[in-house]
Amino acid sequence: MLSQKARYALRAMVELARAEEQVTAGELALRADAPRKFLEAILLGLARHKLVTSRRGKFGGYLLARPAEQISFAEIIRLVDGPLALAPCVSRTAFRRCEDCSDLATCALREALLRARDATAAVLEGYSLADAVTGQGAELIG
């Protein structure tokens, strides 16, 4: 499951992609429907990893550090929540053997988890902030 922190990060980044100019933390918190102090901490991390740039002062605010087409949902999620994989033994970025696994080669779960990771990564790496801005929304399930 996506953490609330990742949801706020994604919503804030989409709002920055929509913006024509820099956006203050307060305005961004309103647009992303996120608590301001929590969002400021998220933005600090995003700035540290060069996804956003910030300007201080009276006329300060935040901007995307790269064009929206070049920032994928996968990049943001990995930065905030870590690997996309459901288990560490199928992670491409943080591989490690599962504690309760006696043999990777014969693990009955690993193939399905690897396929799920690959499918998830393919979708999220192929979906940019620009796609989110121009998207039509998703089907409603319920």
PDB file of N, CA, C and O in Angstrom, residues 22-88:
ATOM      1  N   GLN A  22       6.140  29.438  -9.661  1.00  0.00           N
ATOM      2  CA  GLN A  22       6.439  28.813  -8.372  1.00  0.00           C
ATOM      3  C   GLN A  22       5.240  28.933  -7.435  1.00  0.00           C
ATOM      4  O   GLN A  22       4.422  29.834  -7.561  1.00  0.00           O
ATOM      5  N   VAL A  23       5.157  27.979  -6.514  1.00  0.00           N
ATOM      6  CA  VAL A  23       4.023  27.897  -5.600  1.00  0.00           C
ATOM      7  C   VAL A  23       4.560  27.867  -4.175  1.00  0.00           C
ATOM      8  O   VAL A  23       5.513  27.134  -3.884  1.00  0.00           O
ATOM      9  N   THR A  24       3.954  28.648  -3.286  1.00  0.00           N
ATOM     10  CA  THR A  24       4.379  28.644  -1.891  1.00  0.00           C
ATOM     11  C   THR A  24       3.967  27.333  -1.229  1.00  0.00           C
ATOM     12  O   THR A  24       3.053  26.647  -1.690  1.00  0.00           O
ATOM     13  N   ALA A  25       4.625  27.019  -0.119  1.00  0.00           N
ATOM     14  CA  ALA A  25       4.302  25.798   0.622  1.00  0.00           C
ATOM     15  C   ALA A  25       2.857  25.834   1.105  1.00  0.00           C
ATOM     16  O   ALA A  25       2.152  24.820   1.057  1.00  0.00           O
ATOM     17  N   GLY A  26       2.399  26.981   1.551  1.00  0.00           N
ATOM     18  CA  GLY A  26       1.019  27.115   2.021  1.00  0.00           C
ATOM     19  C   GLY A  26       0.010  26.854   0.923  1.00  0.00           C
ATOM     20  O   GLY A  26      -0.969  26.123   1.121  1.00  0.00           O
ATOM     21  N   GLU A  27       0.239  27.456  -0.240  1.00  0.00           N
ATOM     22  CA  GLU A  27      -0.663  27.257  -1.373  1.00  0.00           C
ATOM     23  C   GLU A  27      -0.617  25.808  -1.846  1.00  0.00           C
ATOM     24  O   GLU A  27      -1.638  25.208  -2.169  1.00  0.00           O
ATOM     25  N   LEU A  28       0.574  25.241  -1.876  1.00  0.00           N
ATOM     26  CA  LEU A  28       0.733  23.849  -2.297  1.00  0.00           C
ATOM     27  C   LEU A  28       0.021  22.904  -1.335  1.00  0.00           C
ATOM     28  O   LEU A  28      -0.612  21.934  -1.761  1.00  0.00           O
ATOM     29  N   ALA A  29       0.087  23.195  -0.040  1.00  0.00           N
ATOM     30  CA  ALA A  29      -0.614  22.377   0.950  1.00  0.00           C
ATOM     31  C   ALA A  29      -2.127  22.416   0.709  1.00  0.00           C
ATOM     32  O   ALA A  29      -2.803  21.385   0.808  1.00  0.00           O
ATOM     33  N   LEU A  30      -2.646  23.592   0.378  1.00  0.00           N
ATOM     34  CA  LEU A  30      -4.073  23.704   0.070  1.00  0.00           C
ATOM     35  C   LEU A  30      -4.439  22.923  -1.187  1.00  0.00           C
ATOM     36  O   LEU A  30      -5.406  22.154  -1.200  1.00  0.00           O
ATOM     37  N   ARG A  31      -3.665  23.104  -2.248  1.00  0.00           N
ATOM     38  CA  ARG A  31      -3.947  22.429  -3.516  1.00  0.00           C
ATOM     39  C   ARG A  31      -3.820  20.916  -3.410  1.00  0.00           C
ATOM     40  O   ARG A  31      -4.561  20.186  -4.057  1.00  0.00           O
ATOM     41  N   ALA A  32      -2.861  20.448  -2.608  1.00  0.00           N
ATOM     42  CA  ALA A  32      -2.614  19.001  -2.477  1.00  0.00           C
ATOM     43  C   ALA A  32      -3.418  18.393  -1.330  1.00  0.00           C
ATOM     44  O   ALA A  32      -3.339  17.190  -1.094  1.00  0.00           O
ATOM     45  N   ASP A  33      -4.161  19.225  -0.614  1.00  0.00           N
ATOM     46  CA  ASP A  33      -4.954  18.774   0.531  1.00  0.00           C
ATOM     47  C   ASP A  33      -4.071  18.005   1.516  1.00  0.00           C
ATOM     48  O   ASP A  33      -4.346  16.861   1.873  1.00  0.00           O
ATOM     49  N   ALA A  34      -2.977  18.666   1.924  1.00  0.00           N
ATOM     50  CA  ALA A  34      -1.987  18.049   2.809  1.00  0.00           C
ATOM     51  C   ALA A  34      -1.669  18.995   3.963  1.00  0.00           C
ATOM     52  O   ALA A  34      -1.687  20.214   3.783  1.00  0.00           O
ATOM     53  N   PRO A  35      -1.360  18.454   5.139  1.00  0.00           N
ATOM     54  CA  PRO A  35      -0.945  19.312   6.251  1.00  0.00           C
ATOM     55  C   PRO A  35       0.348  20.058   5.900  1.00  0.00           C
ATOM     56  O   PRO A  35       1.316  19.439   5.447  1.00  0.00           O
ATOM     57  N   ARG A  36       0.359  21.350   6.115  1.00  0.00           N
ATOM     58  CA  ARG A  36       1.478  22.180   5.656  1.00  0.00           C
ATOM     59  C   ARG A  36       2.818  21.742   6.230  1.00  0.00           C
ATOM     60  O   ARG A  36       3.794  21.594   5.498  1.00  0.00           O
ATOM     61  N   LYS A  37       2.928  21.550   7.535  1.00  0.00           N
ATOM     62  CA  LYS A  37       4.213  21.199   8.151  1.00  0.00           C
ATOM     63  C   LYS A  37       4.711  19.850   7.627  1.00  0.00           C
ATOM     64  O   LYS A  37       5.900  19.689   7.358  1.00  0.00           O
ATOM     65  N   PHE A  38       3.812  18.899   7.485  1.00  0.00           N
ATOM     66  CA  PHE A  38       4.182  17.583   6.968  1.00  0.00           C
ATOM     67  C   PHE A  38       4.643  17.711   5.516  1.00  0.00           C
ATOM     68  O   PHE A  38       5.651  17.139   5.115  1.00  0.00           O
ATOM     69  N   LEU A  39       3.911  18.500   4.737  1.00  0.00           N
ATOM     70  CA  LEU A  39       4.274  18.700   3.333  1.00  0.00           C
ATOM     71  C   LEU A  39       5.620  19.411   3.214  1.00  0.00           C
ATOM     72  O   LEU A  39       6.415  19.085   2.330  1.00  0.00           O
ATOM     73  N   GLU A  40       5.892  20.356   4.088  1.00  0.00           N
ATOM     74  CA  GLU A  40       7.189  21.045   4.050  1.00  0.00           C
ATOM     75  C   GLU A  40       8.335  20.055   4.256  1.00  0.00           C
ATOM     76  O   GLU A  40       9.369  20.154   3.594  1.00  0.00           O
ATOM     77  N   ALA A  41       8.147  19.095   5.148  1.00  0.00           N
ATOM     78  CA  ALA A  41       9.178  18.065   5.368  1.00  0.00           C
ATOM     79  C   ALA A  41       9.333  17.191   4.124  1.00  0.00           C
ATOM     80  O   ALA A  41      10.452  16.832   3.735  1.00  0.00           O
ATOM     81  N   ILE A  42       8.235  16.864   3.481  1.00  0.00           N
ATOM     82  CA  ILE A  42       8.272  16.068   2.248  1.00  0.00           C
ATOM     83  C   ILE A  42       8.996  16.852   1.157  1.00  0.00           C
ATOM     84  O   ILE A  42       9.857  16.313   0.451  1.00  0.00           O
ATOM     85  N   LEU A  43       8.666  18.135   1.016  1.00  0.00           N
ATOM     86  CA  LEU A  43       9.289  18.975  -0.004  1.00  0.00           C
ATOM     87  C   LEU A  43      10.792  19.123   0.227  1.00  0.00           C
ATOM     88  O   LEU A  43      11.563  19.170  -0.723  1.00  0.00           O
ATOM     89  N   LEU A  44      11.193  19.159   1.477  1.00  0.00           N
ATOM     90  CA  LEU A  44      12.615  19.222   1.801  1.00  0.00           C
ATOM     91  C   LEU A  44      13.337  17.984   1.264  1.00  0.00           C
ATOM     92  O   LEU A  44      14.403  18.093   0.650  1.00  0.00           O
ATOM     93  N   GLY A  45      12.744  16.821   1.454  1.00  0.00           N
ATOM     94  CA  GLY A  45      13.321  15.581   0.916  1.00  0.00           C
ATOM     95  C   GLY A  45      13.348  15.576  -0.602  1.00  0.00           C
ATOM     96  O   GLY A  45      14.324  15.147  -1.220  1.00  0.00           O
ATOM     97  N   LEU A  46      12.277  16.056  -1.211  1.00  0.00           N
ATOM     98  CA  LEU A  46      12.219  16.121  -2.673  1.00  0.00           C
ATOM     99  C   LEU A  46      13.264  17.094  -3.215  1.00  0.00           C
ATOM    100  O   LEU A  46      13.867  16.853  -4.260  1.00  0.00           O
ATOM    101  N   ALA A  47      13.503  18.177  -2.494  1.00  0.00           N
ATOM    102  CA  ALA A  47      14.527  19.144  -2.900  1.00  0.00           C
ATOM    103  C   ALA A  47      15.924  18.541  -2.743  1.00  0.00           C
ATOM    104  O   ALA A  47      16.788  18.739  -3.605  1.00  0.00           O
ATOM    105  N   ARG A  48      16.128  17.803  -1.669  1.00  0.00           N
ATOM    106  CA  ARG A  48      17.426  17.162  -1.430  1.00  0.00           C
ATOM    107  C   ARG A  48      17.771  16.187  -2.553  1.00  0.00           C
ATOM    108  O   ARG A  48      18.930  16.033  -2.914  1.00  0.00           O
ATOM    109  N   HIS A  49      16.750  15.556  -3.108  1.00  0.00           N
ATOM    110  CA  HIS A  49      16.959  14.599  -4.200  1.00  0.00           C
ATOM    111  C   HIS A  49      16.753  15.236  -5.579  1.00  0.00           C
ATOM    112  O   HIS A  49      16.592  14.544  -6.580  1.00  0.00           O
ATOM    113  N   LYS A  50      16.695  16.554  -5.588  1.00  0.00           N
ATOM    114  CA  LYS A  50      16.661  17.342  -6.824  1.00  0.00           C
ATOM    115  C   LYS A  50      15.439  17.082  -7.716  1.00  0.00           C
ATOM    116  O   LYS A  50      15.522  17.125  -8.936  1.00  0.00           O
ATOM    117  N   LEU A  51      14.293  16.847  -7.083  1.00  0.00           N
ATOM    118  CA  LEU A  51      13.041  16.764  -7.838  1.00  0.00           C
ATOM    119  C   LEU A  51      12.324  18.108  -7.848  1.00  0.00           C
ATOM    120  O   LEU A  51      11.556  18.395  -8.760  1.00  0.00           O
ATOM    121  N   VAL A  52      12.562  18.913  -6.810  1.00  0.00           N
ATOM    122  CA  VAL A  52      12.015  20.270  -6.763  1.00  0.00           C
ATOM    123  C   VAL A  52      13.147  21.226  -6.414  1.00  0.00           C
ATOM    124  O   VAL A  52      14.165  20.830  -5.851  1.00  0.00           O
ATOM    125  N   THR A  53      12.939  22.485  -6.763  1.00  0.00           N
ATOM    126  CA  THR A  53      13.842  23.544  -6.323  1.00  0.00           C
ATOM    127  C   THR A  53      13.022  24.497  -5.469  1.00  0.00           C
ATOM    128  O   THR A  53      11.809  24.641  -5.663  1.00  0.00           O
ATOM    129  N   SER A  54      13.686  25.127  -4.534  1.00  0.00           N
ATOM    130  CA  SER A  54      12.967  26.050  -3.655  1.00  0.00           C
ATOM    131  C   SER A  54      13.692  27.379  -3.602  1.00  0.00           C
ATOM    132  O   SER A  54      14.911  27.451  -3.759  1.00  0.00           O
ATOM    133  N   ARG A  55      12.899  28.404  -3.386  1.00  0.00           N
ATOM    134  CA  ARG A  55      13.432  29.751  -3.167  1.00  0.00           C
ATOM    135  C   ARG A  55      12.882  30.236  -1.843  1.00  0.00           C
ATOM    136  O   ARG A  55      11.686  30.104  -1.581  1.00  0.00           O
ATOM    137  N   ARG A  56      13.748  30.788  -1.047  1.00  0.00           N
ATOM    138  CA  ARG A  56      13.340  31.310   0.253  1.00  0.00           C
ATOM    139  C   ARG A  56      12.897  32.758   0.131  1.00  0.00           C
ATOM    140  O   ARG A  56      13.128  33.406  -0.867  1.00  0.00           O
ATOM    141  N   GLY A  57      12.263  33.232   1.189  1.00  0.00           N
ATOM    142  CA  GLY A  57      11.947  34.648   1.276  1.00  0.00           C
ATOM    143  C   GLY A  57      10.513  34.979   0.919  1.00  0.00           C
ATOM    144  O   GLY A  57       9.697  34.106   0.637  1.00  0.00           O
ATOM    145  N   LYS A  58      10.263  36.254   0.916  1.00  0.00           N
ATOM    146  CA  LYS A  58       8.918  36.782   0.691  1.00  0.00           C
ATOM    147  C   LYS A  58       8.326  36.312  -0.639  1.00  0.00           C
ATOM    148  O   LYS A  58       7.145  36.034  -0.738  1.00  0.00           O
ATOM    149  N   PHE A  59       9.141  36.221  -1.653  1.00  0.00           N
ATOM    150  CA  PHE A  59       8.662  35.809  -2.970  1.00  0.00           C
ATOM    151  C   PHE A  59       9.117  34.384  -3.293  1.00  0.00           C
ATOM    152  O   PHE A  59       9.285  34.028  -4.452  1.00  0.00           O
ATOM    153  N   GLY A  60       9.310  33.589  -2.266  1.00  0.00           N
ATOM    154  CA  GLY A  60       9.793  32.226  -2.423  1.00  0.00           C
ATOM    155  C   GLY A  60       8.693  31.254  -2.801  1.00  0.00           C
ATOM    156  O   GLY A  60       7.521  31.594  -2.898  1.00  0.00           O
ATOM    157  N   GLY A  61       9.112  30.026  -3.007  1.00  0.00           N
ATOM    158  CA  GLY A  61       8.169  28.975  -3.358  1.00  0.00           C
ATOM    159  C   GLY A  61       8.896  27.789  -3.947  1.00  0.00           C
ATOM    160  O   GLY A  61      10.133  27.684  -3.876  1.00  0.00           O
ATOM    161  N   TYR A  62       8.141  26.897  -4.533  1.00  0.00           N
ATOM    162  CA  TYR A  62       8.673  25.659  -5.083  1.00  0.00           C
ATOM    163  C   TYR A  62       8.350  25.543  -6.561  1.00  0.00           C
ATOM    164  O   TYR A  62       7.303  26.002  -7.025  1.00  0.00           O
ATOM    165  N   LEU A  63       9.280  24.900  -7.283  1.00  0.00           N
ATOM    166  CA  LEU A  63       9.126  24.586  -8.706  1.00  0.00           C
ATOM    167  C   LEU A  63       9.659  23.180  -8.937  1.00  0.00           C
ATOM    168  O   LEU A  63      10.519  22.702  -8.188  1.00  0.00           O
ATOM    169  N   LEU A  64       9.191  22.549 -10.002  1.00  0.00           N
ATOM    170  CA  LEU A  64       9.788  21.279 -10.400  1.00  0.00           C
ATOM    171  C   LEU A  64      11.220  21.538 -10.850  1.00  0.00           C
ATOM    172  O   LEU A  64      11.488  22.533 -11.517  1.00  0.00           O
ATOM    173  N   ALA A  65      12.118  20.636 -10.518  1.00  0.00           N
ATOM    174  CA  ALA A  65      13.521  20.795 -10.905  1.00  0.00           C
ATOM    175  C   ALA A  65      13.772  20.334 -12.335  1.00  0.00           C
ATOM    176  O   ALA A  65      14.774  20.704 -12.936  1.00  0.00           O
ATOM    177  N   ARG A  66      12.879  19.516 -12.858  1.00  0.00           N
ATOM    178  CA  ARG A  66      12.972  19.013 -14.234  1.00  0.00           C
ATOM    179  C   ARG A  66      11.591  19.120 -14.867  1.00  0.00           C
ATOM    180  O   ARG A  66      10.592  19.256 -14.169  1.00  0.00           O
ATOM    181  N   PRO A  67      11.515  19.014 -16.185  1.00  0.00           N
ATOM    182  CA  PRO A  67      10.202  19.018 -16.827  1.00  0.00           C
ATOM    183  C   PRO A  67       9.334  17.865 -16.308  1.00  0.00           C
ATOM    184  O   PRO A  67       9.833  16.786 -15.977  1.00  0.00           O
ATOM    185  N   ALA A  68       8.036  18.100 -16.240  1.00  0.00           N
ATOM    186  CA  ALA A  68       7.085  17.114 -15.708  1.00  0.00           C
ATOM    187  C   ALA A  68       7.146  15.785 -16.466  1.00  0.00           C
ATOM    188  O   ALA A  68       6.912  14.728 -15.878  1.00  0.00           O
ATOM    189  N   GLU A  69       7.494  15.836 -17.745  1.00  0.00           N
ATOM    190  CA  GLU A  69       7.585  14.613 -18.553  1.00  0.00           C
ATOM    191  C   GLU A  69       8.732  13.715 -18.095  1.00  0.00           C
ATOM    192  O   GLU A  69       8.757  12.530 -18.396  1.00  0.00           O
ATOM    193  N   GLN A  70       9.688  14.293 -17.393  1.00  0.00           N
ATOM    194  CA  GLN A  70      10.888  13.554 -16.983  1.00  0.00           C
ATOM    195  C   GLN A  70      10.830  13.045 -15.542  1.00  0.00           C
ATOM    196  O   GLN A  70      11.803  12.474 -15.054  1.00  0.00           O
ATOM    197  N   ILE A  71       9.709  13.251 -14.866  1.00  0.00           N
ATOM    198  CA  ILE A  71       9.581  12.788 -13.479  1.00  0.00           C
ATOM    199  C   ILE A  71       8.454  11.767 -13.416  1.00  0.00           C
ATOM    200  O   ILE A  71       7.293  12.097 -13.643  1.00  0.00           O
ATOM    201  N   SER A  72       8.818  10.525 -13.121  1.00  0.00           N
ATOM    202  CA  SER A  72       7.820   9.450 -13.066  1.00  0.00           C
ATOM    203  C   SER A  72       7.259   9.280 -11.662  1.00  0.00           C
ATOM    204  O   SER A  72       7.889   9.644 -10.669  1.00  0.00           O
ATOM    205  N   PHE A  73       6.083   8.677 -11.601  1.00  0.00           N
ATOM    206  CA  PHE A  73       5.497   8.334 -10.315  1.00  0.00           C
ATOM    207  C   PHE A  73       6.424   7.374  -9.566  1.00  0.00           C
ATOM    208  O   PHE A  73       6.574   7.464  -8.356  1.00  0.00           O
ATOM    209  N   ALA A  74       7.064   6.449 -10.285  1.00  0.00           N
ATOM    210  CA  ALA A  74       7.955   5.473  -9.646  1.00  0.00           C
ATOM    211  C   ALA A  74       9.087   6.173  -8.915  1.00  0.00           C
ATOM    212  O   ALA A  74       9.444   5.799  -7.787  1.00  0.00           O
ATOM    213  N   GLU A  75       9.668   7.189  -9.526  1.00  0.00           N
ATOM    214  CA  GLU A  75      10.781   7.912  -8.912  1.00  0.00           C
ATOM    215  C   GLU A  75      10.353   8.556  -7.591  1.00  0.00           C
ATOM    216  O   GLU A  75      11.066   8.486  -6.584  1.00  0.00           O
ATOM    217  N   ILE A  76       9.177   9.156  -7.579  1.00  0.00           N
ATOM    218  CA  ILE A  76       8.676   9.817  -6.375  1.00  0.00           C
ATOM    219  C   ILE A  76       8.366   8.792  -5.287  1.00  0.00           C
ATOM    220  O   ILE A  76       8.754   8.960  -4.122  1.00  0.00           O
ATOM    221  N   ILE A  77       7.686   7.723  -5.661  1.00  0.00           N
ATOM    222  CA  ILE A  77       7.320   6.699  -4.682  1.00  0.00           C
ATOM    223  C   ILE A  77       8.561   6.051  -4.082  1.00  0.00           C
ATOM    224  O   ILE A  77       8.646   5.855  -2.862  1.00  0.00           O
ATOM    225  N   ARG A  78       9.530   5.714  -4.915  1.00  0.00           N
ATOM    226  CA  ARG A  78      10.772   5.111  -4.399  1.00  0.00           C
ATOM    227  C   ARG A  78      11.476   6.050  -3.431  1.00  0.00           C
ATOM    228  O   ARG A  78      12.022   5.626  -2.418  1.00  0.00           O
ATOM    229  N   LEU A  79      11.463   7.325  -3.746  1.00  0.00           N
ATOM    230  CA  LEU A  79      12.120   8.303  -2.894  1.00  0.00           C
ATOM    231  C   LEU A  79      11.437   8.398  -1.532  1.00  0.00           C
ATOM    232  O   LEU A  79      12.098   8.487  -0.504  1.00  0.00           O
ATOM    233  N   VAL A  80      10.116   8.350  -1.517  1.00  0.00           N
ATOM    234  CA  VAL A  80       9.366   8.530  -0.278  1.00  0.00           C
ATOM    235  C   VAL A  80       9.163   7.214   0.476  1.00  0.00           C
ATOM    236  O   VAL A  80       9.366   7.150   1.686  1.00  0.00           O
ATOM    237  N   ASP A  81       8.761   6.170  -0.234  1.00  0.00           N
ATOM    238  CA  ASP A  81       8.397   4.897   0.418  1.00  0.00           C
ATOM    239  C   ASP A  81       9.442   3.800   0.279  1.00  0.00           C
ATOM    240  O   ASP A  81       9.337   2.771   0.930  1.00  0.00           O
ATOM    241  N   GLY A  82      10.392   3.977  -0.612  1.00  0.00           N
ATOM    242  CA  GLY A  82      11.370   2.927  -0.836  1.00  0.00           C
ATOM    243  C   GLY A  82      10.988   2.048  -2.017  1.00  0.00           C
ATOM    244  O   GLY A  82      10.189   2.450  -2.865  1.00  0.00           O
ATOM    245  N   PRO A  83      11.535   0.837  -2.088  1.00  0.00           N
ATOM    246  CA  PRO A  83      11.330  -0.038  -3.246  1.00  0.00           C
ATOM    247  C   PRO A  83       9.848  -0.320  -3.541  1.00  0.00           C
ATOM    248  O   PRO A  83       9.014  -0.341  -2.635  1.00  0.00           O
ATOM    249  N   LEU A  84       9.562  -0.569  -4.814  1.00  0.00           N
ATOM    250  CA  LEU A  84       8.203  -0.895  -5.241  1.00  0.00           C
ATOM    251  C   LEU A  84       7.837  -2.359  -4.966  1.00  0.00           C
ATOM    252  O   LEU A  84       6.675  -2.710  -4.952  1.00  0.00           O
ATOM    253  N   ALA A  85       8.825  -3.189  -4.758  1.00  0.00           N
ATOM    254  CA  ALA A  85       8.622  -4.627  -4.594  1.00  0.00           C
ATOM    255  C   ALA A  85       7.845  -4.954  -3.320  1.00  0.00           C
ATOM    256  O   ALA A  85       7.962  -4.275  -2.304  1.00  0.00           O
ATOM    257  N   LEU A  86       7.068  -6.045  -3.392  1.00  0.00           N
ATOM    258  CA  LEU A  86       6.305  -6.515  -2.241  1.00  0.00           C
ATOM    259  C   LEU A  86       7.167  -7.306  -1.256  1.00  0.00           C
ATOM    260  O   LEU A  86       6.770  -7.500  -0.111  1.00  0.00           O
ATOM    261  N   ALA A  87       8.316  -7.772  -1.697  1.00  0.00           N
ATOM    262  CA  ALA A  87       9.250  -8.519  -0.847  1.00  0.00           C
ATOM    263  C   ALA A  87      10.674  -8.112  -1.233  1.00  0.00           C
ATOM    264  O   ALA A  87      10.942  -7.823  -2.405  1.00  0.00           O
ATOM    265  N   PRO A  88      11.589  -8.119  -0.287  1.00  0.00           N
ATOM    266  CA  PRO A  88      12.949  -7.668  -0.593  1.00  0.00           C
ATOM    267  C   PRO A  88      13.683  -8.554  -1.602  1.00  0.00           C
ATOM    268  O   PRO A  88      14.568  -8.079  -2.301  1.00  0.00           O
TER     269      PRO A  88
END
